[in-house]
mmCIF file of C-alpha atoms in Angstrom:
data_model
loop_
_atom_site.group_PDB
_atom_site.id
_atom_site.type_symbol
_atom_site.label_atom_id
_atom_site.label_comp_id
_atom_site.label_asym_id
_atom_site.label_seq_id
_atom_site.Cartn_x
_atom_site.Cartn_y
_atom_site.Cartn_z
ATOM 1 C CA MET L 1 0.000 0.000 0.000
ATOM 2 C CA ILE L 2 1.260 3.489 -0.872
ATOM 3 C CA MET L 3 1.179 5.673 2.242
ATOM 4 C CA GLN L 4 1.168 9.454 2.308
ATOM 5 C CA GLU L 5 4.217 10.834 4.120
ATOM 6 C CA ILE L 6 4.037 14.095 6.042
ATOM 7 C CA SER L 7 6.603 15.892 8.182
ATOM 8 C CA CYS L 8 5.405 17.644 11.317
ATOM 9 C CA HIS L 9 8.652 18.866 12.814
ATOM 10 C CA PRO L 10 10.421 17.011 14.357
ATOM 11 C CA MET L 11 8.447 13.829 13.534
ATOM 12 C CA ARG L 12 7.233 12.020 10.418
ATOM 13 C CA PHE L 13 3.905 10.325 9.832
ATOM 14 C CA PHE L 14 2.867 7.737 7.249
ATOM 15 C CA ALA L 15 -0.841 7.666 6.451
ATOM 16 C CA ASP L 16 -3.019 5.172 4.617
ATOM 17 C CA PRO L 17 -5.504 6.477 2.038
ATOM 18 C CA VAL L 18 -8.778 7.802 3.415
ATOM 19 C CA GLY L 19 -11.878 5.653 3.634
ATOM 20 C CA LYS L 20 -11.710 3.967 7.042
ATOM 21 C CA PRO L 21 -11.742 5.193 10.659
ATOM 22 C CA PRO L 22 -8.276 6.600 11.509
ATOM 23 C CA LEU L 23 -5.921 4.976 14.020
ATOM 24 C CA LEU L 24 -2.598 6.527 15.086
ATOM 25 C CA LEU L 25 0.237 4.133 16.023
ATOM 26 C CA MET L 26 3.137 5.540 18.095
ATOM 27 C CA HIS L 27 6.252 3.398 18.736
ATOM 28 C CA GLY L 28 8.765 3.673 21.585
ATOM 29 C CA MET L 29 12.505 4.158 22.009
ATOM 30 C CA LEU L 30 14.993 2.529 19.607
ATOM 31 C CA SER L 31 12.202 1.267 17.380
ATOM 32 C CA SER L 32 10.725 2.754 14.202
ATOM 33 C CA ARG L 33 7.607 2.826 12.065
ATOM 34 C CA ASN L 34 8.327 -0.891 11.494
ATOM 35 C CA HIS L 35 7.436 -1.616 15.115
ATOM 36 C CA TRP L 36 3.879 -2.384 13.984
ATOM 37 C CA ARG L 37 4.738 -4.728 11.084
ATOM 38 C CA LEU L 38 3.012 -7.706 12.731
ATOM 39 C CA ASN L 39 -0.102 -5.680 13.549
ATOM 40 C CA GLU L 40 -0.671 -3.702 10.369
ATOM 41 C CA ALA L 41 -2.665 -6.242 8.366
ATOM 42 C CA ALA L 42 -5.133 -7.002 11.151
ATOM 43 C CA LEU L 43 -5.608 -3.372 12.168
ATOM 44 C CA ARG L 44 -5.767 -2.165 8.559
ATOM 45 C CA SER L 45 -8.671 -4.517 7.867
ATOM 46 C CA ARG L 46 -10.870 -1.974 9.656
ATOM 47 C CA TYR L 47 -8.786 1.164 10.179
ATOM 48 C CA ARG L 48 -6.866 3.796 8.261
ATOM 49 C CA LEU L 49 -3.424 3.578 9.859
ATOM 50 C CA ILE L 50 -1.359 6.676 10.595
ATOM 51 C CA ILE L 51 2.065 5.451 11.710
ATOM 52 C CA ALA L 52 4.271 7.948 13.531
ATOM 53 C CA GLU L 53 8.067 7.858 13.683
ATOM 54 C CA LEU L 54 10.108 9.524 16.412
ATOM 55 C CA PRO L 55 12.870 11.977 15.468
ATOM 56 C CA GLY L 56 16.222 10.307 14.959
ATOM 57 C CA HIS L 57 14.563 6.905 14.588
ATOM 58 C CA GLY L 58 14.204 4.916 11.374
ATOM 59 C CA GLU L 59 14.786 7.395 8.569
ATOM 60 C CA THR L 60 13.344 10.444 10.346
ATOM 61 C CA ARG L 61 15.939 13.219 10.475
ATOM 62 C CA PRO L 62 14.536 16.587 11.559
ATOM 63 C CA SER L 63 16.293 19.788 10.638
ATOM 64 C CA GLU L 64 17.761 21.888 13.414
ATOM 65 C CA PRO L 65 16.702 23.359 15.699
ATOM 66 C CA TYR L 66 14.422 20.617 16.961
ATOM 67 C CA ASP L 67 12.610 20.108 20.256
ATOM 68 C CA VAL L 68 12.180 16.545 21.516
ATOM 69 C CA ARG L 69 10.578 17.281 24.871
ATOM 70 C CA PRO L 70 7.289 15.403 25.411
ATOM 71 C CA ASP L 71 5.072 18.455 24.982
ATOM 72 C CA ALA L 72 6.720 19.303 21.652
ATOM 73 C CA LEU L 73 6.200 15.755 20.376
ATOM 74 C CA VAL L 74 2.554 15.882 21.439
ATOM 75 C CA GLU L 75 2.156 19.073 19.410
ATOM 76 C CA ALA L 76 3.684 17.349 16.382
ATOM 77 C CA ILE L 77 1.041 14.632 16.726
ATOM 78 C CA GLU L 78 -1.712 17.236 16.859
ATOM 79 C CA GLN L 79 -0.373 19.033 13.797
ATOM 80 C CA ALA L 80 -0.382 15.716 11.933
ATOM 81 C CA ARG L 81 -4.063 15.274 12.763
ATOM 82 C CA ILE L 82 -4.831 18.757 11.471
ATOM 83 C CA THR L 83 -2.745 18.337 8.325
ATOM 84 C CA LEU L 84 -4.393 15.012 7.500
ATOM 85 C CA ASP L 85 -7.797 16.649 7.983
ATOM 86 C CA ILE L 86 -8.828 14.063 10.569
ATOM 87 C CA PRO L 87 -11.718 15.221 12.779
ATOM 88 C CA ARG L 88 -11.023 12.638 15.473
ATOM 89 C CA TRP L 89 -8.951 9.469 15.698
ATOM 90 C CA HIS L 90 -8.165 6.474 17.844
ATOM 91 C CA ILE L 91 -4.626 6.490 19.253
ATOM 92 C CA CYS L 92 -2.313 3.658 20.304
ATOM 93 C CA GLY L 93 1.154 3.859 21.850
ATOM 94 C CA GLN L 94 3.893 1.513 23.020
ATOM 95 C CA SER L 95 6.347 2.247 25.868
ATOM 96 C CA PHE L 96 7.603 5.846 25.464
ATOM 97 C CA GLY L 97 5.020 6.188 22.710
ATOM 98 C CA ALA L 98 2.340 5.254 25.245
ATOM 99 C CA GLY L 99 3.436 8.221 27.319
ATOM 100 C CA LEU L 100 3.035 10.497 24.324
ATOM 101 C CA VAL L 101 -0.453 9.294 23.390
ATOM 102 C CA LEU L 102 -1.657 9.536 26.997
ATOM 103 C CA ARG L 103 -0.329 13.086 27.144
ATOM 104 C CA TYR L 104 -2.118 13.767 23.871
ATOM 105 C CA ALA L 105 -5.396 12.345 25.192
ATOM 106 C CA LEU L 106 -5.117 14.480 28.321
ATOM 107 C CA LYS L 107 -4.497 17.676 26.329
ATOM 108 C CA TYR L 108 -6.777 16.987 23.360
ATOM 109 C CA PRO L 109 -9.529 14.633 24.584
ATOM 110 C CA GLU L 110 -11.990 16.156 22.124
ATOM 111 C CA TYR L 111 -9.982 14.668 19.242
ATOM 112 C CA VAL L 112 -9.659 11.144 20.644
ATOM 113 C CA GLY L 113 -12.178 8.396 20.021
ATOM 114 C CA ALA L 114 -10.433 5.778 22.168
ATOM 115 C CA LEU L 115 -6.946 5.092 23.522
ATOM 116 C CA VAL L 116 -4.842 1.914 23.622
ATOM 117 C CA TRP L 117 -1.512 1.671 25.419
ATOM 118 C CA THR L 118 0.996 -0.990 26.413
ATOM 119 C CA ASN L 119 3.690 -1.410 29.072
ATOM 120 C CA ALA L 120 5.311 1.944 29.899
ATOM 121 C CA ASN L 121 7.342 2.064 33.087
ATOM 122 C CA ARG L 122 7.815 5.830 33.334
ATOM 123 C CA LEU L 123 4.199 6.739 32.676
ATOM 124 C CA LEU L 124 2.913 6.848 36.254
ATOM 125 C CA ALA L 125 6.212 7.297 38.067
ATOM 126 C CA ASP L 126 7.068 10.249 40.281
ATOM 127 C CA PRO L 127 9.291 12.974 38.799
ATOM 128 C CA LEU L 128 12.907 11.850 38.688
ATOM 129 C CA THR L 129 15.202 12.621 41.585
ATOM 130 C CA PRO L 130 18.570 14.286 40.867
ATOM 131 C CA ASP L 131 20.282 10.897 41.209
ATOM 132 C CA GLN L 132 17.859 9.272 38.760
ATOM 133 C CA LEU L 133 18.338 12.124 36.303
ATOM 134 C CA ALA L 134 22.099 11.668 36.549
ATOM 135 C CA VAL L 135 21.720 7.985 35.613
ATOM 136 C CA LEU L 136 19.543 8.904 32.639
ATOM 137 C CA HIS L 137 21.985 11.568 31.484
ATOM 138 C CA ALA L 138 24.839 9.068 31.731
ATOM 139 C CA ARG L 139 22.819 6.717 29.517
ATOM 140 C CA ALA L 140 22.351 9.529 26.993
ATOM 141 C CA ASP L 141 26.033 10.457 27.134
ATOM 142 C CA LYS L 142 26.986 6.860 26.393
ATOM 143 C CA VAL L 143 24.899 6.882 23.218
ATOM 144 C CA ASP L 144 26.225 10.310 22.269
ATOM 145 C CA GLN L 145 29.865 9.387 22.772
ATOM 146 C CA LEU L 146 29.953 5.757 21.631
ATOM 147 C CA GLY L 147 27.450 5.896 18.780
ATOM 148 C CA LEU L 148 26.622 2.421 17.493
ATOM 149 C CA GLU L 149 28.309 0.750 20.457
ATOM 150 C CA GLY L 150 26.234 2.887 22.811
ATOM 151 C CA ILE L 151 23.027 2.056 20.942
ATOM 152 C CA ARG L 152 23.756 -1.671 20.980
ATOM 153 C CA SER L 153 24.503 -1.654 24.701
ATOM 154 C CA ASP L 154 21.282 0.177 25.583
ATOM 155 C CA ARG L 155 18.796 -1.907 27.530
ATOM 156 C CA VAL L 156 15.996 -1.408 24.978
ATOM 157 C CA TYR L 157 18.112 -2.269 21.918
ATOM 158 C CA PRO L 158 15.856 -4.527 19.786
ATOM 159 C CA GLY L 159 18.721 -6.788 18.764
ATOM 160 C CA ASN L 160 18.628 -8.177 22.311
ATOM 161 C CA ALA L 161 14.898 -8.947 22.250
ATOM 162 C CA ARG L 162 14.867 -12.714 22.800
ATOM 163 C CA TYR L 163 11.138 -13.177 22.251
ATOM 164 C CA PHE L 164 10.780 -11.241 18.999
ATOM 165 C CA PRO L 165 10.267 -13.273 15.824
ATOM 166 C CA ALA L 166 13.623 -13.339 14.040
ATOM 167 C CA GLU L 167 12.472 -11.370 11.005
ATOM 168 C CA ILE L 168 11.077 -8.404 12.930
ATOM 169 C CA ARG L 169 14.051 -8.449 15.305
ATOM 170 C CA GLU L 170 16.427 -8.072 12.358
ATOM 171 C CA ILE L 171 14.356 -5.262 10.835
ATOM 172 C CA LEU L 172 14.240 -3.293 14.082
ATOM 173 C CA LYS L 173 17.906 -4.015 14.792
ATOM 174 C CA HIS L 174 18.796 -2.569 11.386
ATOM 175 C CA ASP L 175 16.635 0.495 12.056
ATOM 176 C CA ALA L 176 18.173 1.059 15.499
ATOM 177 C CA ASP L 177 21.716 0.673 14.156
ATOM 178 C CA GLY L 178 20.968 3.321 11.545
ATOM 179 C CA SER L 179 19.379 5.826 13.902
ATOM 180 C CA ASP L 180 20.749 9.308 14.539
ATOM 181 C CA TYR L 181 22.657 8.709 17.765
ATOM 182 C CA SER L 182 22.751 12.362 18.784
ATOM 183 C CA ILE L 183 18.990 12.805 18.446
ATOM 184 C CA VAL L 184 18.330 9.530 20.281
ATOM 185 C CA ALA L 185 20.589 10.775 23.083
ATOM 186 C CA ASP L 186 18.637 14.043 23.195
ATOM 187 C CA ILE L 187 15.362 12.137 23.598
ATOM 188 C CA ILE L 188 16.826 10.069 26.433
ATOM 189 C CA ARG L 189 18.190 13.213 28.064
ATOM 190 C CA HIS L 190 15.265 15.612 27.587
ATOM 191 C CA ALA L 191 12.153 13.456 27.157
ATOM 192 C CA LEU L 192 12.396 9.919 28.475
ATOM 193 C CA GLY L 193 12.532 10.929 32.125
ATOM 194 C CA HIS L 194 9.847 13.586 31.759
ATOM 195 C CA VAL L 195 7.017 11.648 30.140
ATOM 196 C CA THR L 196 5.170 10.843 33.392
ATOM 197 C CA VAL L 197 1.532 11.917 33.694
ATOM 198 C CA ARG L 198 1.089 10.817 37.289
ATOM 199 C CA ASP L 199 -0.031 14.264 38.434
ATOM 200 C CA ARG L 200 -2.964 14.406 35.996
ATOM 201 C CA VAL L 201 -3.797 10.910 34.773
ATOM 202 C CA ARG L 202 -6.921 10.729 36.956
ATOM 203 C CA SER L 203 -8.463 13.412 34.750
ATOM 204 C CA LEU L 204 -8.330 11.128 31.688
ATOM 205 C CA ARG L 205 -11.829 10.770 30.279
ATOM 206 C CA VAL L 206 -11.471 8.895 26.976
ATOM 207 C CA PRO L 207 -12.242 5.162 26.611
ATOM 208 C CA THR L 208 -8.987 3.379 27.402
ATOM 209 C CA LEU L 209 -7.503 -0.095 26.996
ATOM 210 C CA LEU L 210 -4.224 -1.293 28.502
ATOM 211 C CA VAL L 211 -2.738 -4.369 26.827
ATOM 212 C CA ASN L 212 -0.332 -5.637 29.474
ATOM 213 C CA GLY L 213 2.648 -7.908 28.901
ATOM 214 C CA MET L 214 2.603 -9.892 32.147
ATOM 215 C CA ARG L 215 6.169 -11.195 31.849
ATOM 216 C CA GLU L 216 7.591 -7.730 32.394
ATOM 217 C CA ARG L 217 7.671 -7.921 36.179
ATOM 218 C CA ALA L 218 8.796 -4.323 36.648
ATOM 219 C CA PHE L 219 5.612 -3.051 35.020
ATOM 220 C CA GLN L 220 3.109 -5.125 36.994
ATOM 221 C CA PRO L 221 2.882 -2.755 39.996
ATOM 222 C CA TRP L 222 2.228 0.070 37.510
ATOM 223 C CA ARG L 223 -0.431 -2.037 35.787
ATOM 224 C CA GLN L 224 -2.206 -2.442 39.125
ATOM 225 C CA GLU L 225 -1.878 1.232 40.007
ATOM 226 C CA ALA L 226 -3.127 2.306 36.585
ATOM 227 C CA ALA L 227 -6.216 0.128 37.028
ATOM 228 C CA GLU L 228 -6.869 1.755 40.411
ATOM 229 C CA MET L 229 -6.311 5.305 39.146
ATOM 230 C CA LEU L 230 -8.465 4.727 36.048
ATOM 231 C CA PRO L 231 -11.315 2.464 37.200
ATOM 232 C CA PHE L 232 -13.068 2.741 33.812
ATOM 233 C CA MET L 233 -9.997 1.436 31.954
ATOM 234 C CA GLU L 234 -10.169 -2.026 30.419
ATOM 235 C CA VAL L 235 -7.133 -4.299 30.835
ATOM 236 C CA VAL L 236 -6.133 -7.333 28.802
ATOM 237 C CA ASP L 237 -3.264 -9.333 30.342
ATOM 238 C CA LEU L 238 -1.191 -11.334 27.862
ATOM 239 C CA ASP L 239 1.660 -13.802 28.261
ATOM 240 C CA GLY L 240 4.471 -11.630 26.963
ATOM 241 C CA GLY L 241 6.863 -8.853 27.832
ATOM 242 C CA HIS L 242 7.480 -5.166 27.193
ATOM 243 C CA SER L 243 6.724 -5.126 23.445
ATOM 244 C CA ILE L 244 3.566 -7.168 23.733
ATOM 245 C CA ASN L 245 2.314 -6.154 20.276
ATOM 246 C CA ILE L 246 5.316 -7.996 18.797
ATOM 247 C CA GLU L 247 5.724 -10.881 21.236
ATOM 248 C CA GLN L 248 2.025 -11.792 21.119
ATOM 249 C CA ALA L 249 0.954 -10.082 17.910
ATOM 250 C CA GLU L 250 -2.192 -12.106 17.226
ATOM 251 C CA ALA L 251 -3.491 -11.769 20.778
ATOM 252 C CA PHE L 252 -2.672 -8.051 20.788
ATOM 253 C CA ASN L 253 -4.497 -7.556 17.497
ATOM 254 C CA GLU L 254 -7.510 -9.420 18.831
ATOM 255 C CA ALA L 255 -7.590 -7.320 22.009
ATOM 256 C CA VAL L 256 -7.432 -4.067 20.058
ATOM 257 C CA MET L 257 -10.020 -5.169 17.513
ATOM 258 C CA ASN L 258 -12.391 -6.242 20.278
ATOM 259 C CA PHE L 259 -12.081 -2.805 21.896
ATOM 260 C CA LEU L 260 -11.786 -0.006 19.337
ATOM 261 C CA PRO L 261 -14.809 -0.718 17.099
ATOM 262 C CA ARG L 262 -17.127 0.010 20.015
ATOM 263 C CA TYR L 263 -16.009 3.635 19.798
ATOM 264 C CA ASP L 264 -15.833 4.167 16.048
ATOM 265 C CA SER L 265 -19.008 6.245 16.243
ATOM 266 C CA HIS L 266 -17.070 8.813 18.322
ATOM 267 C CA LEU L 267 -14.909 9.897 15.398
ATOM 268 C CA GLU L 268 -16.562 13.183 14.381
ATOM 269 C CA VAL L 269 -15.582 16.791 15.316
ATOM 270 C CA GLU L 270 -14.813 20.065 13.543
ATOM 271 C CA LYS L 271 -11.750 20.587 11.319
ATOM 272 C CA LYS L 272 -8.806 23.036 11.363
ATOM 273 C CA VAL L 273 -6.282 24.348 8.832
ATOM 274 C CA ALA L 274 -3.285 22.204 7.799
ATOM 275 C CA LEU L 275 0.087 23.353 9.151
ATOM 276 C CA CYS L 276 2.562 20.622 8.150
ATOM 277 C CA SER L 277 4.409 19.828 4.941
ATOM 278 C CA THR L 278 3.567 16.881 2.706
#
């Protein structure tokens, strides 16, 4: 399928032709637009996919100056919606991308039909302490200074994902190896530790589904807390880890397709003027 490509600085978006209800897909750190390869066919059977790509990831190379702080990335998402002339859309995010789509839903609930998110360990955490920030900055410095070696030693490097199917692991490994190391370091330094929405998540009012990878033990306390903070949220627990949409693709697709269609009738609001380049 030929997808329309648009640039909403500092991100890129790849959009299916019009004709179906729109669904935004937002990947996480050291991944790319290819993160959703195993989900696209099932989701596309009903939805018009709009696949976002983070700056410095895949082939997305923003011009300078660029701002990678969470609020700036949320604004890029909103400008993509306006440019694509989408009244309202469903949104889905993985890991760091989950943080971005939750922030989007909190700021622009009137443009969200329903929200799906997966394991995201920073999403409900307290603001980082100075010591925690120092650790994060050291992680960013390692990527900045060592380049490919720093990327490959990072804990979310997809080449180390034992439970990914081999083909998708190789694709995402190739994409991560070819990323812009400086921009990735900037995201780690200026965005990754600041994506939490703990102070406002209780005000979320859009229909929400969490697809939880139960094997990621570190996330399970956050899964429980999220369910308590958002009592209306639906949760599907699957036998997989952090990237549950890859590790259990069929079950993830089924969970999403059992949830989103109930809210397709929500996808109508007024339009604005396009602001991004195509």
